[in-house]
Structure formats: C-alpha cells, structure tokens
PDB file of C-alpha atoms in Angstrom:
ATOM      1  CA  MET A   1       0.157   0.173  -0.065  1.00  0.00           C
ATOM      2  CA  LYS A   2       1.535   3.293  -0.940  1.00  0.00           C
ATOM      3  CA  ILE A   3       0.153   6.669   1.385  1.00  0.00           C
ATOM      4  CA  TYR A   4       0.946  10.048  -0.027  1.00  0.00           C
ATOM      5  CA  VAL A   5       0.671  13.272   2.100  1.00  0.00           C
ATOM      6  CA  ASP A   6       0.334  16.420   0.212  1.00  0.00           C
ATOM      7  CA  ASP A   7       1.288  14.319  -2.572  1.00  0.00           C
ATOM      8  CA  ASN A   8       5.037  13.139  -0.995  1.00  0.00           C
ATOM      9  CA  LEU A   9       4.991   9.429  -0.380  1.00  0.00           C
ATOM     10  CA  SER A  10       5.401   8.386   3.185  1.00  0.00           C
ATOM     11  CA  GLY A  11       6.893   5.089   4.327  1.00  0.00           C
ATOM     12  CA  ALA A  12       4.574   5.623   7.891  1.00  0.00           C
ATOM     13  CA  ALA A  13       1.591   2.979   8.081  1.00  0.00           C
ATOM     14  CA  ALA A  14       2.380   1.529   4.747  1.00  0.00           C
ATOM     15  CA  ASN A  15       0.452  -1.625   6.986  1.00  0.00           C
ATOM     16  CA  ALA A  16      -2.198  -0.142   8.451  1.00  0.00           C
ATOM     17  CA  ALA A  17      -5.308  -2.631   7.846  1.00  0.00           C
ATOM     18  CA  SER A  18      -7.776  -0.380   7.927  1.00  0.00           C
ATOM     19  CA  MET A  19      -8.532   3.472   7.608  1.00  0.00           C
ATOM     20  CA  HIS A  20      -9.099   3.405  11.853  1.00  0.00           C
ATOM     21  CA  ASP A  21      -5.340   2.530  11.753  1.00  0.00           C
ATOM     22  CA  ILE A  22      -4.402   5.158  10.099  1.00  0.00           C
ATOM     23  CA  LEU A  23      -6.437   7.945  11.395  1.00  0.00           C
ATOM     24  CA  TYR A  24      -6.698   6.785  15.033  1.00  0.00           C
ATOM     25  CA  GLY A  25      -3.188   5.212  15.052  1.00  0.00           C
ATOM     26  CA  ASP A  26      -0.275   6.570  13.008  1.00  0.00           C
ATOM     27  CA  ILE A  27      -2.071   9.950  12.100  1.00  0.00           C
ATOM     28  CA  LYS A  28       0.745  11.413  14.229  1.00  0.00           C
ATOM     29  CA  SER A  29       3.621   9.872  11.926  1.00  0.00           C
ATOM     30  CA  LEU A  30       2.179  10.709   8.915  1.00  0.00           C
ATOM     31  CA  VAL A  31       0.802  14.313   9.672  1.00  0.00           C
ATOM     32  CA  ALA A  32       3.013  17.391  10.821  1.00  0.00           C
ATOM     33  CA  PRO A  33       2.633  18.978  14.075  1.00  0.00           C
ATOM     34  CA  GLY A  34       0.110  21.945  13.409  1.00  0.00           C
ATOM     35  CA  LYS A  35      -1.729  20.021  10.854  1.00  0.00           C
ATOM     36  CA  VAL A  36      -4.762  18.331  10.316  1.00  0.00           C
ATOM     37  CA  ILE A  37      -6.491  16.241   7.272  1.00  0.00           C
ATOM     38  CA  LYS A  38      -8.383  18.131   4.611  1.00  0.00           C
ATOM     39  CA  SER A  39      -9.040  15.648   2.647  1.00  0.00           C
ATOM     40  CA  ILE A  40      -8.788  11.452   2.080  1.00  0.00           C
ATOM     41  CA  PHE A  41      -8.594   9.909  -1.519  1.00  0.00           C
ATOM     42  CA  ILE A  42      -8.511   6.319  -1.777  1.00  0.00           C
ATOM     43  CA  ASN A  43      -7.551   4.848  -5.325  1.00  0.00           C
ATOM     44  CA  GLY A  44      -9.035   8.225  -6.616  1.00  0.00           C
ATOM     45  CA  LYS A  45     -12.101   8.410  -4.499  1.00  0.00           C
ATOM     46  CA  ASN A  46     -13.223  11.032  -2.122  1.00  0.00           C
ATOM     47  CA  TYR A  47     -13.645   9.577   1.446  1.00  0.00           C
ATOM     48  CA  ASP A  48     -13.500  12.477   3.623  1.00  0.00           C
ATOM     49  CA  ASP A  49     -16.933  11.429   5.502  1.00  0.00           C
ATOM     50  CA  ILE A  50     -14.539   8.780   6.769  1.00  0.00           C
ATOM     51  CA  MET A  51     -13.125  11.159   8.913  1.00  0.00           C
ATOM     52  CA  LEU A  52     -16.795  12.150  10.316  1.00  0.00           C
ATOM     53  CA  SER A  53     -17.326   7.983  11.789  1.00  0.00           C
ATOM     54  CA  GLU A  54     -14.898   6.309  13.541  1.00  0.00           C
ATOM     55  CA  GLN A  55     -17.397   3.180  13.052  1.00  0.00           C
ATOM     56  CA  LYS A  56     -16.863   3.872   8.961  1.00  0.00           C
ATOM     57  CA  SER A  57     -13.319   4.074   8.895  1.00  0.00           C
ATOM     58  CA  ARG A  58     -13.109   0.581  11.177  1.00  0.00           C
ATOM     59  CA  ALA A  59     -14.744  -0.726   8.161  1.00  0.00           C
ATOM     60  CA  PHE A  60     -12.946   0.542   5.712  1.00  0.00           C
ATOM     61  CA  LYS A  61     -10.270  -2.226   5.055  1.00  0.00           C
ATOM     62  CA  LEU A  62      -7.216  -1.516   3.417  1.00  0.00           C
ATOM     63  CA  GLY A  63      -4.983  -3.656   1.109  1.00  0.00           C
ATOM     64  CA  GLY A  64      -1.562  -3.649  -0.287  1.00  0.00           C
ATOM     65  CA  GLU A  65      -2.505  -2.440  -3.532  1.00  0.00           C
ATOM     66  CA  ASP A  66      -4.342   0.725  -2.378  1.00  0.00           C
ATOM     67  CA  GLU A  67      -3.305   3.775  -2.809  1.00  0.00           C
ATOM     68  CA  VAL A  68      -4.235   6.451   0.047  1.00  0.00           C
ATOM     69  CA  ARG A  69      -3.671  10.216  -0.476  1.00  0.00           C
ATOM     70  CA  LEU A  70      -4.307  12.812   2.653  1.00  0.00           C
ATOM     71  CA  ALA A  71      -4.052  16.405   1.912  1.00  0.00           C
ATOM     72  CA  THR A  72      -3.366  18.482   4.931  1.00  0.00           C
ATOM     73  CA  MET A  73      -3.915  22.229   6.343  1.00  0.00           C
ATOM     74  CA  SER A  74      -3.297  24.351   9.475  1.00  0.00           C
ATOM     75  CA  GLN A  75      -5.649  24.079  12.280  1.00  0.00           C
ATOM     76  CA  ASN A  76      -6.613  27.775  11.415  1.00  0.00           C
ATOM     77  CA  GLU A  77      -7.507  26.716   7.717  1.00  0.00           C
ATOM     78  CA  LEU A  78      -9.801  23.930   9.221  1.00  0.00           C
ATOM     79  CA  LEU A  79     -11.540  26.252  11.468  1.00  0.00           C
ATOM     80  CA  ASN A  80     -11.932  29.104   9.170  1.00  0.00           C
ATOM     81  CA  GLY A  81     -13.095  26.274   6.364  1.00  0.00           C
ATOM     82  CA  SER A  82     -15.018  24.521   8.886  1.00  0.00           C
ATOM     83  CA  ILE A  83     -16.956  27.906  10.420  1.00  0.00           C
ATOM     84  CA  GLY A  84     -17.417  29.147   6.769  1.00  0.00           C
ATOM     85  CA  ALA A  85     -19.120  25.616   5.462  1.00  0.00           C
ATOM     86  CA  ALA A  86     -21.310  25.869   8.922  1.00  0.00           C
ATOM     87  CA  MET A  87     -22.275  28.911   8.496  1.00  0.00           C
ATOM     88  CA  VAL A  88     -24.126  28.626   4.811  1.00  0.00           C
ATOM     89  CA  PHE A  89     -25.534  25.507   6.543  1.00  0.00           C
ATOM     90  CA  LEU A  90     -27.550  27.370   8.864  1.00  0.00           C
ATOM     91  CA  LYS A  91     -28.757  29.378   6.753  1.00  0.00           C
ATOM     92  CA  GLU A  92     -30.009  27.141   4.606  1.00  0.00           C
ATOM     93  CA  PHE A  93     -31.338  25.239   7.281  1.00  0.00           C
ATOM     94  CA  GLN A  94     -33.435  28.277   8.764  1.00  0.00           C
ATOM     95  CA  ASN A  95     -34.960  28.880   5.610  1.00  0.00           C
ATOM     96  CA  GLY A  96     -35.492  25.323   4.848  1.00  0.00           C
ATOM     97  CA  ILE A  97     -37.179  24.707   8.491  1.00  0.00           C
ATOM     98  CA  VAL A  98     -39.264  28.149   8.094  1.00  0.00           C
ATOM     99  CA  LYS A  99     -40.405  25.954   4.899  1.00  0.00           C
ATOM    100  CA  ALA A 100     -41.148  22.887   6.010  1.00  0.00           C
ATOM    101  CA  THR A 101     -42.943  24.231   9.564  1.00  0.00           C
ATOM    102  CA  ASP A 102     -45.124  26.142   7.149  1.00  0.00           C
ATOM    103  CA  GLU A 103     -46.124  23.115   5.093  1.00  0.00           C
ATOM    104  CA  ILE A 104     -47.431  21.478   8.275  1.00  0.00           C
ATOM    105  CA  ARG A 105     -49.079  24.642   9.568  1.00  0.00           C
ATOM    106  CA  TRP A 106     -51.064  24.744   5.945  1.00  0.00           C
ATOM    107  CA  GLY A 107     -52.172  21.419   6.552  1.00  0.00           C
ATOM    108  CA  ASN A 108     -49.177  19.273   4.587  1.00  0.00           C
ATOM    109  CA  GLY A 109     -48.061  17.254   7.863  1.00  0.00           C
ATOM    110  CA  ALA A 110     -46.673  14.496   6.225  1.00  0.00           C
ATOM    111  CA  GLY A 111     -44.628  16.499   3.274  1.00  0.00           C
ATOM    112  CA  GLY A 112     -43.246  18.926   5.898  1.00  0.00           C
ATOM    113  CA  PHE A 113     -42.196  16.523   8.142  1.00  0.00           C
ATOM    114  CA  ARG A 114     -40.433  14.545   5.274  1.00  0.00           C
ATOM    115  CA  ASN A 115     -38.351  18.161   4.215  1.00  0.00           C
ATOM    116  CA  PHE A 116     -37.791  18.427   7.743  1.00  0.00           C
ATOM    117  CA  SER A 117     -36.319  15.082   8.242  1.00  0.00           C
ATOM    118  CA  GLU A 118     -33.617  16.046   5.514  1.00  0.00           C
ATOM    119  CA  TYR A 119     -32.818  19.092   7.083  1.00  0.00           C
ATOM    120  CA  LEU A 120     -32.249  17.317  10.194  1.00  0.00           C
ATOM    121  CA  LYS A 121     -29.800  14.903   8.890  1.00  0.00           C
ATOM    122  CA  GLY A 122     -27.870  18.141   7.831  1.00  0.00           C
ATOM    123  CA  LEU A 123     -27.974  19.442  11.284  1.00  0.00           C
ATOM    124  CA  THR A 124     -26.194  16.278  12.888  1.00  0.00           C
ATOM    125  CA  THR A 125     -23.389  16.572  10.490  1.00  0.00           C
ATOM    126  CA  PHE A 126     -23.082  20.066  12.074  1.00  0.00           C
ATOM    127  CA  VAL A 127     -22.641  18.771  15.390  1.00  0.00           C
ATOM    128  CA  GLN A 128     -20.034  16.537  14.412  1.00  0.00           C
ATOM    129  CA  ILE A 129     -18.041  19.336  12.402  1.00  0.00           C
ATOM    130  CA  MET A 130     -18.463  21.141  15.309  1.00  0.00           C
ATOM    131  CA  GLU A 131     -17.176  18.477  17.905  1.00  0.00           C
ATOM    132  CA  LYS A 132     -14.398  17.517  15.442  1.00  0.00           C
ATOM    133  CA  ILE A 133     -13.095  21.437  15.810  1.00  0.00           C
ATOM    134  CA  SER A 134     -12.859  21.059  19.606  1.00  0.00           C
ATOM    135  CA  GLU A 135     -10.651  17.668  19.200  1.00  0.00           C
ATOM    136  CA  PHE A 136      -8.458  19.017  16.407  1.00  0.00           C
ATOM    137  CA  LEU A 137      -8.004  22.706  17.913  1.00  0.00           C
ATOM    138  CA  ASN A 138      -8.477  21.568  21.643  1.00  0.00           C
ATOM    139  CA  ILE A 139     -11.135  23.888  22.345  1.00  0.00           C
ATOM    140  CA  ASN A 140     -12.743  23.282  25.707  1.00  0.00           C
ATOM    141  CA  TYR A 141     -16.362  24.350  24.766  1.00  0.00           C
ATOM    142  CA  ASP A 142     -17.408  24.727  28.795  1.00  0.00           C
ATOM    143  CA  SER A 143     -14.546  27.633  28.648  1.00  0.00           C
ATOM    144  CA  VAL A 144     -15.903  29.559  25.513  1.00  0.00           C
ATOM    145  CA  ILE A 145     -18.340  31.713  26.381  1.00  0.00           C
ATOM    146  CA  PHE A 146     -21.456  33.427  24.342  1.00  0.00           C
ATOM    147  CA  ASN A 147     -23.788  35.866  25.726  1.00  0.00           C
ATOM    148  CA  GLY A 148     -23.127  35.028  29.058  1.00  0.00           C
ATOM    149  CA  LYS A 149     -23.390  31.166  28.369  1.00  0.00           C
ATOM    150  CA  SER A 150     -20.772  28.616  27.642  1.00  0.00           C
ATOM    151  CA  VAL A 151     -21.069  27.144  23.886  1.00  0.00           C
ATOM    152  CA  GLN A 152     -21.307  23.738  25.416  1.00  0.00           C
ATOM    153  CA  SER A 153     -24.881  25.063  27.223  1.00  0.00           C
ATOM    154  CA  TYR A 154     -25.993  25.851  23.669  1.00  0.00           C
ATOM    155  CA  PHE A 155     -24.929  22.241  22.688  1.00  0.00           C
ATOM    156  CA  ASN A 156     -26.686  20.673  25.336  1.00  0.00           C
ATOM    157  CA  ASP A 157     -29.956  22.758  24.230  1.00  0.00           C
ATOM    158  CA  LEU A 158     -29.368  21.588  20.611  1.00  0.00           C
ATOM    159  CA  GLU A 159     -29.642  18.249  22.165  1.00  0.00           C
ATOM    160  CA  ARG A 160     -32.298  18.518  24.116  1.00  0.00           C
ATOM    161  CA  ILE A 161     -34.560  19.806  20.898  1.00  0.00           C
ATOM    162  CA  LEU A 162     -33.447  17.212  18.646  1.00  0.00           C
ATOM    163  CA  ALA A 163     -34.549  14.680  20.950  1.00  0.00           C
ATOM    164  CA  SER A 164     -37.737  16.157  21.123  1.00  0.00           C
ATOM    165  CA  VAL A 165     -37.698  16.391  17.726  1.00  0.00           C
ATOM    166  CA  LEU A 166     -37.105  12.649  17.165  1.00  0.00           C
ATOM    167  CA  SER A 167     -40.013  11.925  19.722  1.00  0.00           C
ATOM    168  CA  THR A 168     -42.542  13.440  16.860  1.00  0.00           C
ATOM    169  CA  GLN A 169     -40.884  11.410  14.212  1.00  0.00           C
ATOM    170  CA  VAL A 170     -42.018   8.193  16.252  1.00  0.00           C
ATOM    171  CA  GLU A 171     -45.464   9.707  16.765  1.00  0.00           C
ATOM    172  CA  GLN A 172     -46.215  11.227  13.667  1.00  0.00           C
ATOM    173  CA  ASP A 173     -47.422  14.383  15.659  1.00  0.00           C
ATOM    174  CA  TYR A 174     -47.144  17.001  13.160  1.00  0.00           C
ATOM    175  CA  VAL A 175     -48.552  19.866  15.352  1.00  0.00           C
ATOM    176  CA  LEU A 176     -46.292  19.262  18.232  1.00  0.00           C
ATOM    177  CA  LEU A 177     -43.154  19.576  15.428  1.00  0.00           C
ATOM    178  CA  ALA A 178     -44.161  22.771  14.270  1.00  0.00           C
ATOM    179  CA  ASP A 179     -44.512  24.317  17.298  1.00  0.00           C
ATOM    180  CA  ILE A 180     -40.788  22.801  18.300  1.00  0.00           C
ATOM    181  CA  VAL A 181     -39.315  23.897  15.629  1.00  0.00           C
ATOM    182  CA  GLU A 182     -41.132  27.569  15.885  1.00  0.00           C
ATOM    183  CA  PHE A 183     -40.570  28.003  19.586  1.00  0.00           C
ATOM    184  CA  GLU A 184     -37.099  26.114  20.501  1.00  0.00           C
ATOM    185  CA  LEU A 185     -35.494  24.934  17.455  1.00  0.00           C
ATOM    186  CA  LYS A 186     -35.229  28.595  15.528  1.00  0.00           C
ATOM    187  CA  PRO A 187     -34.134  30.569  18.510  1.00  0.00           C
ATOM    188  CA  ASN A 188     -31.475  27.947  19.164  1.00  0.00           C
ATOM    189  CA  ILE A 189     -30.341  27.752  15.546  1.00  0.00           C
ATOM    190  CA  ALA A 190     -30.157  31.898  15.389  1.00  0.00           C
ATOM    191  CA  VAL A 191     -27.756  32.154  17.968  1.00  0.00           C
ATOM    192  CA  TRP A 192     -25.092  30.146  16.212  1.00  0.00           C
ATOM    193  CA  SER A 193     -23.970  32.145  13.525  1.00  0.00           C
ATOM    194  CA  GLY A 194     -22.838  34.677  16.320  1.00  0.00           C
ATOM    195  CA  ILE A 195     -21.204  32.023  18.249  1.00  0.00           C
ATOM    196  CA  LEU A 196     -19.446  30.662  15.051  1.00  0.00           C
ATOM    197  CA  GLU A 197     -18.012  34.143  14.288  1.00  0.00           C
ATOM    198  CA  ASP A 198     -16.894  34.249  17.941  1.00  0.00           C
ATOM    199  CA  ILE A 199     -15.142  31.311  18.331  1.00  0.00           C
ATOM    200  CA  LYS A 200     -13.444  32.170  14.588  1.00  0.00           C
ATOM    201  CA  THR A 201     -12.201  35.427  15.920  1.00  0.00           C
ATOM    202  CA  LYS A 202     -10.935  34.140  19.358  1.00  0.00           C
ATOM    203  CA  VAL A 203      -8.930  31.232  17.849  1.00  0.00           C
ATOM    204  CA  ASN A 204      -7.636  33.613  14.757  1.00  0.00           C
ATOM    205  CA  ASN A 205      -6.823  36.252  17.486  1.00  0.00           C
ATOM    206  CA  ASN A 206      -4.835  33.551  19.651  1.00  0.00           C
ATOM    207  CA  ALA A 207      -3.006  32.220  16.713  1.00  0.00           C
ATOM    208  CA  GLY A 208      -1.591  35.942  15.843  1.00  0.00           C
ATOM    209  CA  ASN A 209      -0.600  36.444  19.357  1.00  0.00           C
TER     210      ASN A 209
END
C-alpha cells in the first residue's frame, strides 16, 4: 500500500489494515505538528466522510494495492473553512425549516415532515463538525462563553431539542413538531452564527499573538 501526504510518498503506516489504523493510530507519524487532514482520497475516490465516523473508518479495510492520498491544512485553515461551511449550512437550514413548518401549518403535515427530516440529517452533521473542531483545536466548549452562556450549554439545548423532535417522528405528531421548530429550534439556531463568528475571532486572535 502507498500513502501520500500532500503528494509526498510516506513510509509510515504502510501496513495499516484499515483507515481506522491510520486516522486513530498512525496519524502523528504521517501529519506534521500543527496540521490536520483536509481530504482523503483512496484509489482516486474521495472519502472525507470517513473522518466524521470512527465506525466507518474501522469498516474501511485496506490492502497492499491500495493508494491513500491525504491532503493537510493548518489548524486555522480547518477552523475558518469549517466555520464558513457551517454558517452557510445554518442559513440554508433556517430557510428550509421555515418552509417545512409552513407546510405543516397549512395542512401538508406529511410533506413538511419529510422535508424537515432531510434538513435534520444536515444538522446532525453540523454537530459532528463542531465536535471535530473541538477535538482538533483542543477547544473546551465549556470555557467558551457567548452572551454569558457557555457554548456547551447551547449544545446541550440543541441536543435536548433534537431529542424532542425525534420523539415527534415516532409519534408522527406534526403539530407538535411545528411548535418545537417555531419556539425552540429556530431561536437556538439563530444564535449559532454569532457563536461561530465569536469562536473564529477568538481563535484567530490567539493564533496571531
């Protein structure tokens, strides 16, 4: 197996049996200090989603003929890129859930519910991205304060709301879903753009010091 890091052939991790061995075992010998993985290509195909799931990385087995190419970036590049993508998603999410809620309010409960479920999948990915940012940059969300409240508290609020949403999926309670979205989820999501900007500013300022 051949492993390239930023187009340079690496002799490390050549005997890795799975992507989990690379991402969770040999990564320090592959990636320079202060760098994180930006993208993963295996035999010419992109597999960035492996970075978000330890289970997927375990399931992806590697053989002697495989070619793995890792592109890296600085931690600040990761932060800025991830926050930018997350902010774009949040804007689209807000617009989407308003549309889905309107459908429910106007009597198309099943259609609105299906549309909302699709947006909900994206929100789960957003949470995973934020967890990865915390892991890679060693950010403790308990100590990051926004409007007098820790970012971890906002996460806890979001998880509680999502749990309520999932219960409406089981019961197919469209009216309750619309109420949760209108009075709980929308206000919670509205603050996240400000949180992201605040985190971005603080980390970039620290990097410049």
